[in-house]
PDB file of C-alpha atoms and ligand atoms in Angstrom:
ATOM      1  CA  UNK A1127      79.094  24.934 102.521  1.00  0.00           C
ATOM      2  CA  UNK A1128      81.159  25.591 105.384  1.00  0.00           C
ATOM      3  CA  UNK A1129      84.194  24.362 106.302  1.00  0.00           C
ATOM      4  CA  UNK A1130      86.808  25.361 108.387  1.00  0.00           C
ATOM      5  CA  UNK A1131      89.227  28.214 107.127  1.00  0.00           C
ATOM      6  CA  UNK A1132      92.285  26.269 107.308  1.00  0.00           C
ATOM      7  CA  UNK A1133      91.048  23.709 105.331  1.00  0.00           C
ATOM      8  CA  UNK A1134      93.275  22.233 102.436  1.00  0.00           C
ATOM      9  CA  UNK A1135      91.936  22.098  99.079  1.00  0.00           C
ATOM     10  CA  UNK A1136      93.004  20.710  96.097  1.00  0.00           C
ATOM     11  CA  UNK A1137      91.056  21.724  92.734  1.00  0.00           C
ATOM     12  CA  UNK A1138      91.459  19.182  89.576  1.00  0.00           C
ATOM     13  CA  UNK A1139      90.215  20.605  86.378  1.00  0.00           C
ATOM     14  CA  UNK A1140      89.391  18.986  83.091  1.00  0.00           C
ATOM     15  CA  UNK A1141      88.750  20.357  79.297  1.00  0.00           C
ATOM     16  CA  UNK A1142      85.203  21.179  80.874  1.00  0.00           C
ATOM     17  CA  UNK A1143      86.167  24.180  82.436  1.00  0.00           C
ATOM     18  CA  UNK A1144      87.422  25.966  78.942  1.00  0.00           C
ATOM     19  CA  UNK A1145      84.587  24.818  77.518  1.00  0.00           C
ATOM     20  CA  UNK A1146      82.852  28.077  77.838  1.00  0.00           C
ATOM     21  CA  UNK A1147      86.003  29.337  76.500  1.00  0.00           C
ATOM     22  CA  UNK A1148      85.821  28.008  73.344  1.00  0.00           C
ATOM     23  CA  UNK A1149      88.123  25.550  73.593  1.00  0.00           C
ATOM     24  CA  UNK A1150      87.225  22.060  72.373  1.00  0.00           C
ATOM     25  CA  UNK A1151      87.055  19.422  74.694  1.00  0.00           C
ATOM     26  CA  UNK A1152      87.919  15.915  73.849  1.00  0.00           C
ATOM     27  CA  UNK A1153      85.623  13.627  74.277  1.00  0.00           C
ATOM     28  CA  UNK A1154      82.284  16.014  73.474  1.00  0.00           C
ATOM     29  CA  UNK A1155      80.900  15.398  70.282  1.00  0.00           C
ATOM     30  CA  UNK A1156      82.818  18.251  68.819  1.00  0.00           C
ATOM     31  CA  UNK A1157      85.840  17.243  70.370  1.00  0.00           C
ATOM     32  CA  UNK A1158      89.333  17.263  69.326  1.00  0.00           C
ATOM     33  CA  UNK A1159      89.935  13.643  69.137  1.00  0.00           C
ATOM     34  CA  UNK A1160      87.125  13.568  67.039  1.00  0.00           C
ATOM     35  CA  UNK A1161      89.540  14.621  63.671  1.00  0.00           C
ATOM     36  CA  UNK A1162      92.550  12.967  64.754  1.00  0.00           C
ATOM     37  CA  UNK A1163      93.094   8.990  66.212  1.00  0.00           C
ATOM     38  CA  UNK A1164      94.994   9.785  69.598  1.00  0.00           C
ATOM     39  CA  UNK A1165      97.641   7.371  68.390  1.00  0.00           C
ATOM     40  CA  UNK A1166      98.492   9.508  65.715  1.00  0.00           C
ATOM     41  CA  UNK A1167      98.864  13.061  67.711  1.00  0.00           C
ATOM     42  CA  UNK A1168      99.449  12.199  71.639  1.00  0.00           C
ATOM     43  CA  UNK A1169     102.044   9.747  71.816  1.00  0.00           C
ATOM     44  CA  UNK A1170     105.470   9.354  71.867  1.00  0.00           C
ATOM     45  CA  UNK A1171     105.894   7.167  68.524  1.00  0.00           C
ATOM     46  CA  UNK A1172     103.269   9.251  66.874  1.00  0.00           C
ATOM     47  CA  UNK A1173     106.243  12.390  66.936  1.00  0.00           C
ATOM     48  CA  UNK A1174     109.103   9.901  65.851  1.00  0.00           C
ATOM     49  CA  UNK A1175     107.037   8.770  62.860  1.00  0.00           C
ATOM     50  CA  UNK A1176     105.561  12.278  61.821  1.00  0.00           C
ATOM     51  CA  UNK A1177     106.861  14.951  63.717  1.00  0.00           C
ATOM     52  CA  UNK A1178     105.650  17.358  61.597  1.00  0.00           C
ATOM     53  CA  UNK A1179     102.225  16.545  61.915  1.00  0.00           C
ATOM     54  CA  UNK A1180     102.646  16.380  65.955  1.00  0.00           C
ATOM     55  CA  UNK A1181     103.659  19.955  65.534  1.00  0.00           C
ATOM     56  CA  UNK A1182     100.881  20.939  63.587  1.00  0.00           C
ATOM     57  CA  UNK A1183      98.599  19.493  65.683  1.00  0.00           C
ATOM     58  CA  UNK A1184     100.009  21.540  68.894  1.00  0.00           C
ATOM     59  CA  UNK A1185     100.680  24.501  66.453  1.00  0.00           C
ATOM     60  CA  UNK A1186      97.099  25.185  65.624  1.00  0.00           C
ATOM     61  CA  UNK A1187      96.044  24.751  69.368  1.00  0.00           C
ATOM     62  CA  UNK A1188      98.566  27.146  70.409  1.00  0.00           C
ATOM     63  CA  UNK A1189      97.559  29.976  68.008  1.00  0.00           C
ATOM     64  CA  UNK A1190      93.778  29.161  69.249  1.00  0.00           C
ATOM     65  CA  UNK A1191      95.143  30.452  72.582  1.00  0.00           C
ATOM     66  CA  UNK A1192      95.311  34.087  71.480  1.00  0.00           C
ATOM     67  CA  UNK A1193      91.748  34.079  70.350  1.00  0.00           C
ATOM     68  CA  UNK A1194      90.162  33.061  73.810  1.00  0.00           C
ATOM     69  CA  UNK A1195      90.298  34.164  77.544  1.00  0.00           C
ATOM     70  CA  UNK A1196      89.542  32.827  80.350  1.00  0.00           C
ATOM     71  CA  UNK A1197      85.964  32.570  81.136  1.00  0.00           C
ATOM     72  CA  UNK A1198      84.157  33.033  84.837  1.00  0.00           C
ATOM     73  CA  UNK A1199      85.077  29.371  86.326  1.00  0.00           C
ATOM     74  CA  UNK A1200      88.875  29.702  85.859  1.00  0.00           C
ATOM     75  CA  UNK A1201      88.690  33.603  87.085  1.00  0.00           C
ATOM     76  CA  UNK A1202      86.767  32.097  90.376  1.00  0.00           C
ATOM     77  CA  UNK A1203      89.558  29.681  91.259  1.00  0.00           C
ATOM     78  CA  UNK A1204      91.965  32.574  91.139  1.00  0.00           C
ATOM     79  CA  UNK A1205      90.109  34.269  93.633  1.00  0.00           C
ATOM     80  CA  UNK A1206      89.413  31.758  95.698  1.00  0.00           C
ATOM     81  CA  UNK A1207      93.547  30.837  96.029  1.00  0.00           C
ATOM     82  CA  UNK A1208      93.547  34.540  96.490  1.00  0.00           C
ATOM     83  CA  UNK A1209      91.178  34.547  99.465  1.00  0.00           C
ATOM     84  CA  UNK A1210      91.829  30.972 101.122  1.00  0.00           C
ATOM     85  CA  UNK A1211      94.049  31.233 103.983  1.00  0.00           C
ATOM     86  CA  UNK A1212      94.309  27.142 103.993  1.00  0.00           C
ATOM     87  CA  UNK A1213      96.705  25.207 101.644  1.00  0.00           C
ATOM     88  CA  UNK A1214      95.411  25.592  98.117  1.00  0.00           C
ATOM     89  CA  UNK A1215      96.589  23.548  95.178  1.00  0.00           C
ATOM     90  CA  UNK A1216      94.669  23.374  91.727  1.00  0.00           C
ATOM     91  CA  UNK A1217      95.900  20.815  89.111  1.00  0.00           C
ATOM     92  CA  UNK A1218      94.599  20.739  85.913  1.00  0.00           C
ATOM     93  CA  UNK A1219      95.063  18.139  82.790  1.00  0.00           C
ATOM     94  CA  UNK A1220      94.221  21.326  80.350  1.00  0.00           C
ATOM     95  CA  UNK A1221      97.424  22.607  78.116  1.00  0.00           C
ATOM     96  CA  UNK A1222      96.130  26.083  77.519  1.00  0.00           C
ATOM     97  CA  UNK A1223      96.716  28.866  79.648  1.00  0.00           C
ATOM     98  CA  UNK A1224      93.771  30.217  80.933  1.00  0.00           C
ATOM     99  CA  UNK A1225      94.299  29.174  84.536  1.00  0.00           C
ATOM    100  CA  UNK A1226      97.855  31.308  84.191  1.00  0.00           C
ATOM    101  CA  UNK A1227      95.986  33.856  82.430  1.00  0.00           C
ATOM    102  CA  UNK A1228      93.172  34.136  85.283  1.00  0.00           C
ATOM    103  CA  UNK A1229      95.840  34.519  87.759  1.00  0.00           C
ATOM    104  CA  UNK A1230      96.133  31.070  89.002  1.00  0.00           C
ATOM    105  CA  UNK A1231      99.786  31.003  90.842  1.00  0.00           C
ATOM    106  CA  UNK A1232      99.834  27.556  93.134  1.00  0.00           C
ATOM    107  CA  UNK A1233      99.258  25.767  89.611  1.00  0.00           C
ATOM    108  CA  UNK A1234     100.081  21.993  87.979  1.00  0.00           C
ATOM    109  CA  UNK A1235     100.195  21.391  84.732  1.00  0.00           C
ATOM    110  CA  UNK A1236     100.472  17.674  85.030  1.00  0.00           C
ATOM    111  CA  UNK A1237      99.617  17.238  80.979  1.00  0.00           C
ATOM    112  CA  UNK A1238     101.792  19.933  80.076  1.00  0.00           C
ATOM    113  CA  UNK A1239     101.651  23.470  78.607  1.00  0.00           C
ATOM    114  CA  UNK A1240     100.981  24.237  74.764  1.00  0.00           C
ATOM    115  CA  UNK A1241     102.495  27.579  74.884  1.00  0.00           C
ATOM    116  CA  UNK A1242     105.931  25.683  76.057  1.00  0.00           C
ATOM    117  CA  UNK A1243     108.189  23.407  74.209  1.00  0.00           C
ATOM    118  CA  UNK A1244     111.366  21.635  75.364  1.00  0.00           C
ATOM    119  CA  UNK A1245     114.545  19.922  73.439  1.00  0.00           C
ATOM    120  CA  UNK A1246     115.244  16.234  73.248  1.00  0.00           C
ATOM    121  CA  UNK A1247     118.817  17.086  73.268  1.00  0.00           C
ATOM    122  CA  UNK A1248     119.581  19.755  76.205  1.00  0.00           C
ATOM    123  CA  UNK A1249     116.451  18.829  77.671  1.00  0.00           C
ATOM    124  CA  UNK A1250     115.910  22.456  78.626  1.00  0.00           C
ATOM    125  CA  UNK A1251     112.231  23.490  77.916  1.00  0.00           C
ATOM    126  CA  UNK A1252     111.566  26.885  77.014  1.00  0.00           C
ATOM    127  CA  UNK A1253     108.245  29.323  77.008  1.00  0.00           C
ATOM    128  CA  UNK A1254     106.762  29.265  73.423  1.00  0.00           C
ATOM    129  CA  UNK A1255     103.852  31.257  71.883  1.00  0.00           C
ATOM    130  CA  UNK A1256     104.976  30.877  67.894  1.00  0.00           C
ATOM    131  CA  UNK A1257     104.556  27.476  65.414  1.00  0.00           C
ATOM    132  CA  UNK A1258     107.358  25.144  66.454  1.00  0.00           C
ATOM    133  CA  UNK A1259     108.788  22.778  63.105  1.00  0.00           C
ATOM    134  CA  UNK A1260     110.684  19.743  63.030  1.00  0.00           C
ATOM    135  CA  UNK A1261     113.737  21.770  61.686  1.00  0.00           C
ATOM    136  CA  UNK A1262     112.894  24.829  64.509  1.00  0.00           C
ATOM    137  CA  UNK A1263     116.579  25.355  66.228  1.00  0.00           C
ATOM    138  CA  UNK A1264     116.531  24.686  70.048  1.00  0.00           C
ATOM    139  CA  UNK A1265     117.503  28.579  71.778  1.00  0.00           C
ATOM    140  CA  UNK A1266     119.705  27.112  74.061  1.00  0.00           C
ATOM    141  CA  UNK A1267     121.818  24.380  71.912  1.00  0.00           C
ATOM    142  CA  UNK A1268     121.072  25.454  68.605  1.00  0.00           C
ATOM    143  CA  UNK A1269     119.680  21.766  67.276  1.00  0.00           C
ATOM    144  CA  UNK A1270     116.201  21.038  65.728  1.00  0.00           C
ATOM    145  CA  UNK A1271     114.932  18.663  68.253  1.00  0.00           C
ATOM    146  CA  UNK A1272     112.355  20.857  70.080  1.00  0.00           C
ATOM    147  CA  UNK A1273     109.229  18.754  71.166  1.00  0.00           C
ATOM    148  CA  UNK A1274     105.738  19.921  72.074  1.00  0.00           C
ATOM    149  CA  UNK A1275     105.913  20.213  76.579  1.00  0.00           C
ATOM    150  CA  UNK A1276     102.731  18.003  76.497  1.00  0.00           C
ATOM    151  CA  UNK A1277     102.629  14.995  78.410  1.00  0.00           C
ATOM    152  CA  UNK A1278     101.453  12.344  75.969  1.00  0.00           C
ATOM    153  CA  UNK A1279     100.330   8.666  76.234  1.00  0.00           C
ATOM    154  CA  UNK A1280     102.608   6.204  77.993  1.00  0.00           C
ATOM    155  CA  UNK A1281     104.368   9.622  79.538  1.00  0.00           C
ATOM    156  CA  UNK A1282     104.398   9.854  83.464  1.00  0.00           C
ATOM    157  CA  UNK A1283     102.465  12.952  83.979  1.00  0.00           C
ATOM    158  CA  UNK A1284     104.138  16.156  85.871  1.00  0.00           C
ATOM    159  CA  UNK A1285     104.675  16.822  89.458  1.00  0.00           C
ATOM    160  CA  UNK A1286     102.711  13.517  91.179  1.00  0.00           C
ATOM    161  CA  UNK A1287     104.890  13.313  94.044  1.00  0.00           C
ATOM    162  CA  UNK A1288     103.500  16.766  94.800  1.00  0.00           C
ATOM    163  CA  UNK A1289      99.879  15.927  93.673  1.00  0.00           C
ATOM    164  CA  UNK A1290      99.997  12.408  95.842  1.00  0.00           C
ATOM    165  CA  UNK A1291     101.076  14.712  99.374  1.00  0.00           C
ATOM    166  CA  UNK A1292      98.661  17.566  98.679  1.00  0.00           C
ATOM    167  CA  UNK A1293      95.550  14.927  97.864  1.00  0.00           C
ATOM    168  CA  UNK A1294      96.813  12.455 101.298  1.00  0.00           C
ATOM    169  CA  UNK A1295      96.397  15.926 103.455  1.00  0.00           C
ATOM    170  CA  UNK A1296      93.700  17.629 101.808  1.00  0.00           C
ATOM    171  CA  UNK A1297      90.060  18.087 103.590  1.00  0.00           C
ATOM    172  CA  UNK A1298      88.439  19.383 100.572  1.00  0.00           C
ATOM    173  CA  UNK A1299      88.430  18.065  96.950  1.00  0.00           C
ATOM    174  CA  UNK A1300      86.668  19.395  94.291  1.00  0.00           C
ATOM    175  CA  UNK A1301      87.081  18.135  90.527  1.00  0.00           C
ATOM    176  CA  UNK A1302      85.642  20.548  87.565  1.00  0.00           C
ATOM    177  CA  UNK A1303      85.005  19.549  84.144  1.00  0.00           C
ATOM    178  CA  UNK A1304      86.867  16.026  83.067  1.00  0.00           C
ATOM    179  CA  UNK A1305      85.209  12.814  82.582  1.00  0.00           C
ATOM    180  CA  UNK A1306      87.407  10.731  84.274  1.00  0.00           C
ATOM    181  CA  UNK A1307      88.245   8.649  81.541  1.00  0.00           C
ATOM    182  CA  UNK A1308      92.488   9.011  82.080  1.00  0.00           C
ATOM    183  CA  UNK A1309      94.426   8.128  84.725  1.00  0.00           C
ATOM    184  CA  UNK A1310      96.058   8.920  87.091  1.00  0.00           C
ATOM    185  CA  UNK A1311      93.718  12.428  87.430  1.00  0.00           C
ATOM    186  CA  UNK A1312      90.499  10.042  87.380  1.00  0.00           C
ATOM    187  CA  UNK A1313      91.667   7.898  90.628  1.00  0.00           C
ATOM    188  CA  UNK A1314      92.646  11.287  92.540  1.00  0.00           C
ATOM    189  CA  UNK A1315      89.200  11.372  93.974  1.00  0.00           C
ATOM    190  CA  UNK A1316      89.807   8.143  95.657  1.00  0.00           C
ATOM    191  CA  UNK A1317      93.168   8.934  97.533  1.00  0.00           C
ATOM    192  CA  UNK A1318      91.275  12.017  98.608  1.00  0.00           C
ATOM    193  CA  UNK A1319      88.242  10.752  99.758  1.00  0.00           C
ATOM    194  CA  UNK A1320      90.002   8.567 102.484  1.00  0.00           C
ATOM    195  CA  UNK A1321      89.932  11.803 104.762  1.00  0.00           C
ATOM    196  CA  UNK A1322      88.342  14.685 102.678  1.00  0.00           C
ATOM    197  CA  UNK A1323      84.856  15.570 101.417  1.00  0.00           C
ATOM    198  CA  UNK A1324      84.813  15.606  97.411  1.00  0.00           C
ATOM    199  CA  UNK A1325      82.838  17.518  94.967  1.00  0.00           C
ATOM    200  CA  UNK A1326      82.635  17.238  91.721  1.00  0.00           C
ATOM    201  CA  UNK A1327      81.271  19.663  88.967  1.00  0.00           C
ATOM    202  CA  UNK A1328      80.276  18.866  84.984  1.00  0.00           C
ATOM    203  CA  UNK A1329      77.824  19.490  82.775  1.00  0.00           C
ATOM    204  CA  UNK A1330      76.940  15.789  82.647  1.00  0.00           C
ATOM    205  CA  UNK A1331      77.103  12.875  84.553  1.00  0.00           C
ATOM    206  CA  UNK A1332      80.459  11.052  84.654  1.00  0.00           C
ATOM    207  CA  UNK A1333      81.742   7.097  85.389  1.00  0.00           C
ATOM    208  CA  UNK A1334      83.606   8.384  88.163  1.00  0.00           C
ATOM    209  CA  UNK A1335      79.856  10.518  89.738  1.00  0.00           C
ATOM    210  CA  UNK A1336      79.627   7.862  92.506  1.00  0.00           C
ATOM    211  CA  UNK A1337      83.178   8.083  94.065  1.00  0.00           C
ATOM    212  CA  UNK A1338      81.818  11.911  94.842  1.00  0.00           C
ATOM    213  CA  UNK A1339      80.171  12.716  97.919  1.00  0.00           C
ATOM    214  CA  UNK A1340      78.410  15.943  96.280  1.00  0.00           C
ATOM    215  CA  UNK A1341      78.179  16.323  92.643  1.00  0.00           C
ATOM    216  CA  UNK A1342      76.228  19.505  91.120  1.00  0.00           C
ATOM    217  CA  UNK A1343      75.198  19.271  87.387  1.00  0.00           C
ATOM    218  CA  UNK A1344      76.101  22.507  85.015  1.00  0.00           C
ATOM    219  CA  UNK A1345      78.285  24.668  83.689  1.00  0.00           C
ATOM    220  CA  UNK A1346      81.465  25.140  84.931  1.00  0.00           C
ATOM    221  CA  UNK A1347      81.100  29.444  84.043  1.00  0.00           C
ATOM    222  CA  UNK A1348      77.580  28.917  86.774  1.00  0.00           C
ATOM    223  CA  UNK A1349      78.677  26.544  89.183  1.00  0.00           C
ATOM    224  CA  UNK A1350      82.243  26.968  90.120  1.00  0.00           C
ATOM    225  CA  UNK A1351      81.971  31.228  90.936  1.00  0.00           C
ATOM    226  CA  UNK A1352      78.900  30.320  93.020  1.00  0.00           C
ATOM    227  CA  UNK A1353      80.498  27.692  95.114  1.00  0.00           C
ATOM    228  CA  UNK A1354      83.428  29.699  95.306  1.00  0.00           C
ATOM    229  CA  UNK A1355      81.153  32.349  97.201  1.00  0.00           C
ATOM    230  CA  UNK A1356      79.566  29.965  99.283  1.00  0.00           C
ATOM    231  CA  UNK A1357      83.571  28.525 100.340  1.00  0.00           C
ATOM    232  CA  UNK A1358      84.376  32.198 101.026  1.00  0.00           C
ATOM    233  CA  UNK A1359      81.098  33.338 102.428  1.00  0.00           C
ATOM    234  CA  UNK A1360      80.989  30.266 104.792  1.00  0.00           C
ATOM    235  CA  UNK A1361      84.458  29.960 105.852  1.00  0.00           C
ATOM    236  CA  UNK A1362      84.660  29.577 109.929  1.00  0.00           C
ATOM    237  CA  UNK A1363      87.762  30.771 111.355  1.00  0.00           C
TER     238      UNK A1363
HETATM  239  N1  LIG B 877      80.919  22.840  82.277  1.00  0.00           N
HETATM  240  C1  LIG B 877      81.207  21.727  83.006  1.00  0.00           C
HETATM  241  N2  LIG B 877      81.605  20.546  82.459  1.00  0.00           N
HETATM  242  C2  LIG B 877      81.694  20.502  81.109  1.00  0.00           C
HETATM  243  C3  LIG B 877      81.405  21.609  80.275  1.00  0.00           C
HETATM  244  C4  LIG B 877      81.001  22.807  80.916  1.00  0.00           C
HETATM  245  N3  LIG B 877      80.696  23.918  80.209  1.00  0.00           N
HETATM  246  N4  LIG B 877      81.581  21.228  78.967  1.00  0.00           N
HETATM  247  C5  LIG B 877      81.993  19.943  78.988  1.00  0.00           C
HETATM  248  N5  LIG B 877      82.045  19.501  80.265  1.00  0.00           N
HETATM  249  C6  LIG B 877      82.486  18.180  80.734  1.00  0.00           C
HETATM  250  C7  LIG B 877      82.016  17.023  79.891  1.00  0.00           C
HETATM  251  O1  LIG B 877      80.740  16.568  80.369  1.00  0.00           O
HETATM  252  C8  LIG B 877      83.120  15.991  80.158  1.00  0.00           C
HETATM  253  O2  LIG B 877      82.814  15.226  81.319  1.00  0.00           O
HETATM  254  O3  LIG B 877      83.895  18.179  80.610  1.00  0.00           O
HETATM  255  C9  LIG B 877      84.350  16.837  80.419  1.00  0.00           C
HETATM  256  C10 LIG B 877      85.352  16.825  79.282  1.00  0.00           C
HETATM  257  O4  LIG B 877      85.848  15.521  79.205  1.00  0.00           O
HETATM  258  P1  LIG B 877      87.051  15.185  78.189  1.00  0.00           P
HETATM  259  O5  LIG B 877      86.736  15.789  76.872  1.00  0.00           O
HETATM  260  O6  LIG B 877      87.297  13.712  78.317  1.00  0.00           O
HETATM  261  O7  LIG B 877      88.300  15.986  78.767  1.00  0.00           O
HETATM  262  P2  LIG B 877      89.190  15.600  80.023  1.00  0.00           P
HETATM  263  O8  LIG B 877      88.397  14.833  81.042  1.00  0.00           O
HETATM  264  O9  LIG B 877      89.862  16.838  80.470  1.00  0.00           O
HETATM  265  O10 LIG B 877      90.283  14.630  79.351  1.00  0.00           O
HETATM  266  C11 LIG B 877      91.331  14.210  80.209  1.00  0.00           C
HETATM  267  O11 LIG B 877      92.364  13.073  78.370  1.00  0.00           O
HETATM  268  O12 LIG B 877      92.934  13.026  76.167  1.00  0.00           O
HETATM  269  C12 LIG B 877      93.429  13.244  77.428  1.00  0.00           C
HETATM  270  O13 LIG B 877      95.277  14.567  77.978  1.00  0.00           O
HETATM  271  C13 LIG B 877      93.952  14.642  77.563  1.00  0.00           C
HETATM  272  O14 LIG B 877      93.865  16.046  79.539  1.00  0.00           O
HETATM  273  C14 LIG B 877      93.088  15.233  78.680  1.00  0.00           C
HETATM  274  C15 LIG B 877      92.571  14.006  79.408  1.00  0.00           C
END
């Protein structure tokens, strides 16, 4: 592929791409929704009614996070923000931190981090590796009303107004491992593809395949380090 070296990209990435990682996804057979209804973990009433199972729910996918690391897709993107000499932006919908751990830096969390929580009452949010309980004192004002930092149904997700400029200027889009079943991260394809080519990348075919100009079919671990070599190996200056 080769495209002009000061060529914007954005990146979008899905459960798909921590896959390899051993992180569930959600909608995959084996998936994480699979053992819980969404309404009862990912949404805003589902904490007021049982916040302690809310936290649980984050808990145990936090403490997952010390038992995997990121795998060859998410160590590709880092190098190819480290290489690109064009705007780079990479947005993902996944919670863990294997993108941070890889050594992605120009990073969006627009669902929110598991291994941060914030407080209802200060508002502050805070980094946060341990459980986190309904009765768990805020460190900056002291009162048990931390929350997971997730993003959950009915929530606006993080940073758009950022997203929105980077996808209106970008001239290369390329969206890794989600199904396009949420929104606003499935319709991203279409703001870009008004002036930018767009890739896509997934083990399967998604509702959202056609909107692509390119899609490649496999693993995320396969695909993403060897189009990352053919970005950096064809980049014209
Ligand atoms: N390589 C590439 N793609 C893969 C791999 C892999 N190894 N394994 C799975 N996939 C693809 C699946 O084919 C599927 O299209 O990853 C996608 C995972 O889809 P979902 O489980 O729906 O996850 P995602 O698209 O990230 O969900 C979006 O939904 O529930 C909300 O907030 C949650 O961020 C999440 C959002």
């Amino acid at each position: 592929m080769h495209i002009p070296a000061d060529t914007s990209i954005v990146i979008l990435t899905g459960a798909g791409i921590s896959a390899e990682s051993g992180i569930s996804t959600f909608r995959d057979a084996d998936g994480l929704w699979m053992n819980h209804a969404i309404e009862e973990v990912a949404h805003p009433t589902a904490f007021r009614r049982d916040p302690a199972l809310v936290h649980e729910f984050y808990n145990q996918r936090r403490r997952q996070l010390f038992e995997v690391s990121p795998n060859a897709a998410h160590l590709a993107l880092a190098r190819l923000e480290q290489a690109w000499p064009g705007d780079f932006l990479l947005v993902t919908q996944n919670v863990d931190d294997l993108h941070d751990r890889a050594g992605s830096l120009k990073l969006i969390h627009m669902h929110g981090e598991l291994r941060r929580v914030r407080c209802l009452k200060c508002l502050q949010s805070h980094p946060w590796m341990e459980d986190c309980l309904p009765e768990t004192p805020c460190p900056a004002c002291g009162k048990p009303s931390l929350r997971p930092h997730i993003v959950w149904f009915d929530e606006m997700p993080m940073k758009m107004g950022e997203i929105t400029r980077a996808l209106s200027r970008c001239g290369l889009f390329i969206c890794i491992g989600t199904s396009g079943n949420v929104y606003p991260a499935a319709g991203f394809v279409q703001q870009a593809s008004r002036q930018a080519h767009t890739l896509e990348i997934n083990a399967e075919e998604t509702r959202i395949r056609s909107q692509f100009k390119e899609t490649r079919k496999g693993l995320a671990s396969c695909e993403v380090p060897r189009l990352v070599d053919e970005l950096l190996g064809g980049m014209t200056r």
